[in-house]
Amino acid sequence: MPIALPGIAVVATFAFTMAWNEYLYAMIMTTSNVQKTATVAISGFKYADSTIWGRIMSASVVCSLPVTLLYIVAQSMLISGKYEGSVK
């Protein structure tokens, strides 16, 4: 298990990132404002002939924080896996 832990961390990180950034599926399946995900809600800041760039940029930064924190936490496992696999 200790040898497989870095691989599991990579798969978990990529799976979380792919699920977090899913836009099309969430756009099709949500029907009310309560069910909207963050990425779908950000696209709602574009109105007919105006775009609120301040809200879009600030919401994008806030929505990217969980993924960034996950990569920072998982970084030690990912790097340790590289070193453990290279030295026998």
PDB file of C-alpha atoms in Angstrom:
ATOM      1  CA  MET A   1       0.000   0.000   0.000  1.00  0.00           C
ATOM      2  CA  PRO A   2       2.759   2.568   0.675  1.00  0.00           C
ATOM      3  CA  ILE A   3       4.005   2.195  -2.895  1.00  0.00           C
ATOM      4  CA  ALA A   4       0.499   2.610  -4.352  1.00  0.00           C
ATOM      5  CA  LEU A   5      -0.374   5.693  -2.272  1.00  0.00           C
ATOM      6  CA  PRO A   6       1.147   8.262  -4.691  1.00  0.00           C
ATOM      7  CA  GLY A   7      -0.737   6.715  -7.607  1.00  0.00           C
ATOM      8  CA  ILE A   8      -3.981   6.808  -5.659  1.00  0.00           C
ATOM      9  CA  ALA A   9      -3.304  10.465  -4.806  1.00  0.00           C
ATOM     10  CA  VAL A  10      -2.801  11.304  -8.493  1.00  0.00           C
ATOM     11  CA  VAL A  11      -6.007   9.564  -9.548  1.00  0.00           C
ATOM     12  CA  ALA A  12      -7.988  11.202  -6.739  1.00  0.00           C
ATOM     13  CA  THR A  13      -6.613  14.640  -7.597  1.00  0.00           C
ATOM     14  CA  PHE A  14      -7.416  14.310 -11.295  1.00  0.00           C
ATOM     15  CA  ALA A  15     -10.867  12.858 -10.601  1.00  0.00           C
ATOM     16  CA  PHE A  16     -11.712  15.732  -8.257  1.00  0.00           C
ATOM     17  CA  THR A  17     -10.470  18.297 -10.774  1.00  0.00           C
ATOM     18  CA  MET A  18     -12.470  16.771 -13.621  1.00  0.00           C
ATOM     19  CA  ALA A  19     -15.632  16.631 -11.492  1.00  0.00           C
ATOM     20  CA  TRP A  20     -15.121  20.187 -10.220  1.00  0.00           C
ATOM     21  CA  ASN A  21     -14.677  21.614 -13.719  1.00  0.00           C
ATOM     22  CA  GLU A  22     -17.616  19.765 -15.285  1.00  0.00           C
ATOM     23  CA  TYR A  23     -19.679  22.398 -17.048  1.00  0.00           C
ATOM     24  CA  LEU A  24     -21.760  20.873 -19.802  1.00  0.00           C
ATOM     25  CA  TYR A  25     -23.317  18.090 -17.730  1.00  0.00           C
ATOM     26  CA  ALA A  26     -24.191  20.514 -14.921  1.00  0.00           C
ATOM     27  CA  MET A  27     -25.616  23.029 -17.392  1.00  0.00           C
ATOM     28  CA  ILE A  28     -27.915  20.438 -18.943  1.00  0.00           C
ATOM     29  CA  MET A  29     -29.066  18.712 -15.753  1.00  0.00           C
ATOM     30  CA  THR A  30     -29.779  21.672 -13.460  1.00  0.00           C
ATOM     31  CA  THR A  31     -33.214  23.196 -13.595  1.00  0.00           C
ATOM     32  CA  SER A  32     -33.270  25.760 -10.786  1.00  0.00           C
ATOM     33  CA  ASN A  33     -30.915  28.350  -9.343  1.00  0.00           C
ATOM     34  CA  VAL A  34     -30.518  26.325  -6.148  1.00  0.00           C
ATOM     35  CA  GLN A  35     -29.074  23.346  -8.049  1.00  0.00           C
ATOM     36  CA  LYS A  36     -26.511  25.292 -10.095  1.00  0.00           C
ATOM     37  CA  THR A  37     -22.840  24.484  -9.647  1.00  0.00           C
ATOM     38  CA  ALA A  38     -20.214  27.193  -9.341  1.00  0.00           C
ATOM     39  CA  THR A  39     -19.140  27.085 -12.983  1.00  0.00           C
ATOM     40  CA  VAL A  40     -22.719  27.343 -14.220  1.00  0.00           C
ATOM     41  CA  ALA A  41     -23.408  30.207 -11.819  1.00  0.00           C
ATOM     42  CA  ILE A  42     -20.353  32.085 -13.119  1.00  0.00           C
ATOM     43  CA  SER A  43     -21.674  31.846 -16.665  1.00  0.00           C
ATOM     44  CA  GLY A  44     -24.852  33.513 -15.408  1.00  0.00           C
ATOM     45  CA  PHE A  45     -22.940  36.777 -14.897  1.00  0.00           C
ATOM     46  CA  LYS A  46     -23.106  37.404 -18.656  1.00  0.00           C
ATOM     47  CA  TYR A  47     -26.281  39.244 -19.491  1.00  0.00           C
ATOM     48  CA  ALA A  48     -27.797  40.110 -22.882  1.00  0.00           C
ATOM     49  CA  ASP A  49     -25.472  42.933 -23.841  1.00  0.00           C
ATOM     50  CA  SER A  50     -23.255  43.422 -20.812  1.00  0.00           C
ATOM     51  CA  THR A  51     -20.721  41.395 -18.912  1.00  0.00           C
ATOM     52  CA  ILE A  52     -19.842  41.978 -15.264  1.00  0.00           C
ATOM     53  CA  TRP A  53     -16.118  41.235 -15.439  1.00  0.00           C
ATOM     54  CA  GLY A  54     -15.428  42.026 -11.790  1.00  0.00           C
ATOM     55  CA  ARG A  55     -17.867  39.400 -10.532  1.00  0.00           C
ATOM     56  CA  ILE A  56     -16.701  36.846 -13.085  1.00  0.00           C
ATOM     57  CA  MET A  57     -13.039  37.231 -12.151  1.00  0.00           C
ATOM     58  CA  SER A  58     -13.627  37.227  -8.394  1.00  0.00           C
ATOM     59  CA  ALA A  59     -15.919  34.185  -8.591  1.00  0.00           C
ATOM     60  CA  SER A  60     -13.338  32.387 -10.739  1.00  0.00           C
ATOM     61  CA  VAL A  61     -10.645  32.959  -8.129  1.00  0.00           C
ATOM     62  CA  VAL A  62     -12.912  31.744  -5.321  1.00  0.00           C
ATOM     63  CA  CYS A  63     -13.932  28.662  -7.329  1.00  0.00           C
ATOM     64  CA  SER A  64     -10.335  27.755  -8.117  1.00  0.00           C
ATOM     65  CA  LEU A  65      -9.291  27.782  -4.444  1.00  0.00           C
ATOM     66  CA  PRO A  66     -10.469  24.230  -3.538  1.00  0.00           C
ATOM     67  CA  VAL A  67      -8.591  22.683  -6.456  1.00  0.00           C
ATOM     68  CA  THR A  68      -5.481  24.728  -5.676  1.00  0.00           C
ATOM     69  CA  LEU A  69      -5.573  23.704  -2.017  1.00  0.00           C
ATOM     70  CA  LEU A  70      -6.012  20.052  -3.006  1.00  0.00           C
ATOM     71  CA  TYR A  71      -2.918  20.210  -5.212  1.00  0.00           C
ATOM     72  CA  ILE A  72      -0.900  21.860  -2.432  1.00  0.00           C
ATOM     73  CA  VAL A  73      -1.921  19.165   0.064  1.00  0.00           C
ATOM     74  CA  ALA A  74      -1.330  16.302  -2.381  1.00  0.00           C
ATOM     75  CA  GLN A  75       2.005  17.695  -3.586  1.00  0.00           C
ATOM     76  CA  SER A  76       4.012  15.996  -0.847  1.00  0.00           C
ATOM     77  CA  MET A  77       2.518  12.589  -1.732  1.00  0.00           C
ATOM     78  CA  LEU A  78       3.117  13.094  -5.433  1.00  0.00           C
ATOM     79  CA  ILE A  79       6.745  14.102  -5.035  1.00  0.00           C
ATOM     80  CA  SER A  80       7.487  11.352  -2.510  1.00  0.00           C
ATOM     81  CA  GLY A  81       6.160   8.805  -4.987  1.00  0.00           C
ATOM     82  CA  LYS A  82       8.593  10.019  -7.640  1.00  0.00           C
ATOM     83  CA  TYR A  83      11.556   9.601  -5.308  1.00  0.00           C
ATOM     84  CA  GLU A  84      10.486   6.254  -3.878  1.00  0.00           C
ATOM     85  CA  GLY A  85       9.995   4.770  -7.335  1.00  0.00           C
ATOM     86  CA  SER A  86      13.348   5.978  -8.667  1.00  0.00           C
ATOM     87  CA  VAL A  87      15.579   4.571  -5.914  1.00  0.00           C
ATOM     88  CA  LYS A  88      15.639   0.843  -5.340  1.00  0.00           C
TER      89      LYS A  88
END
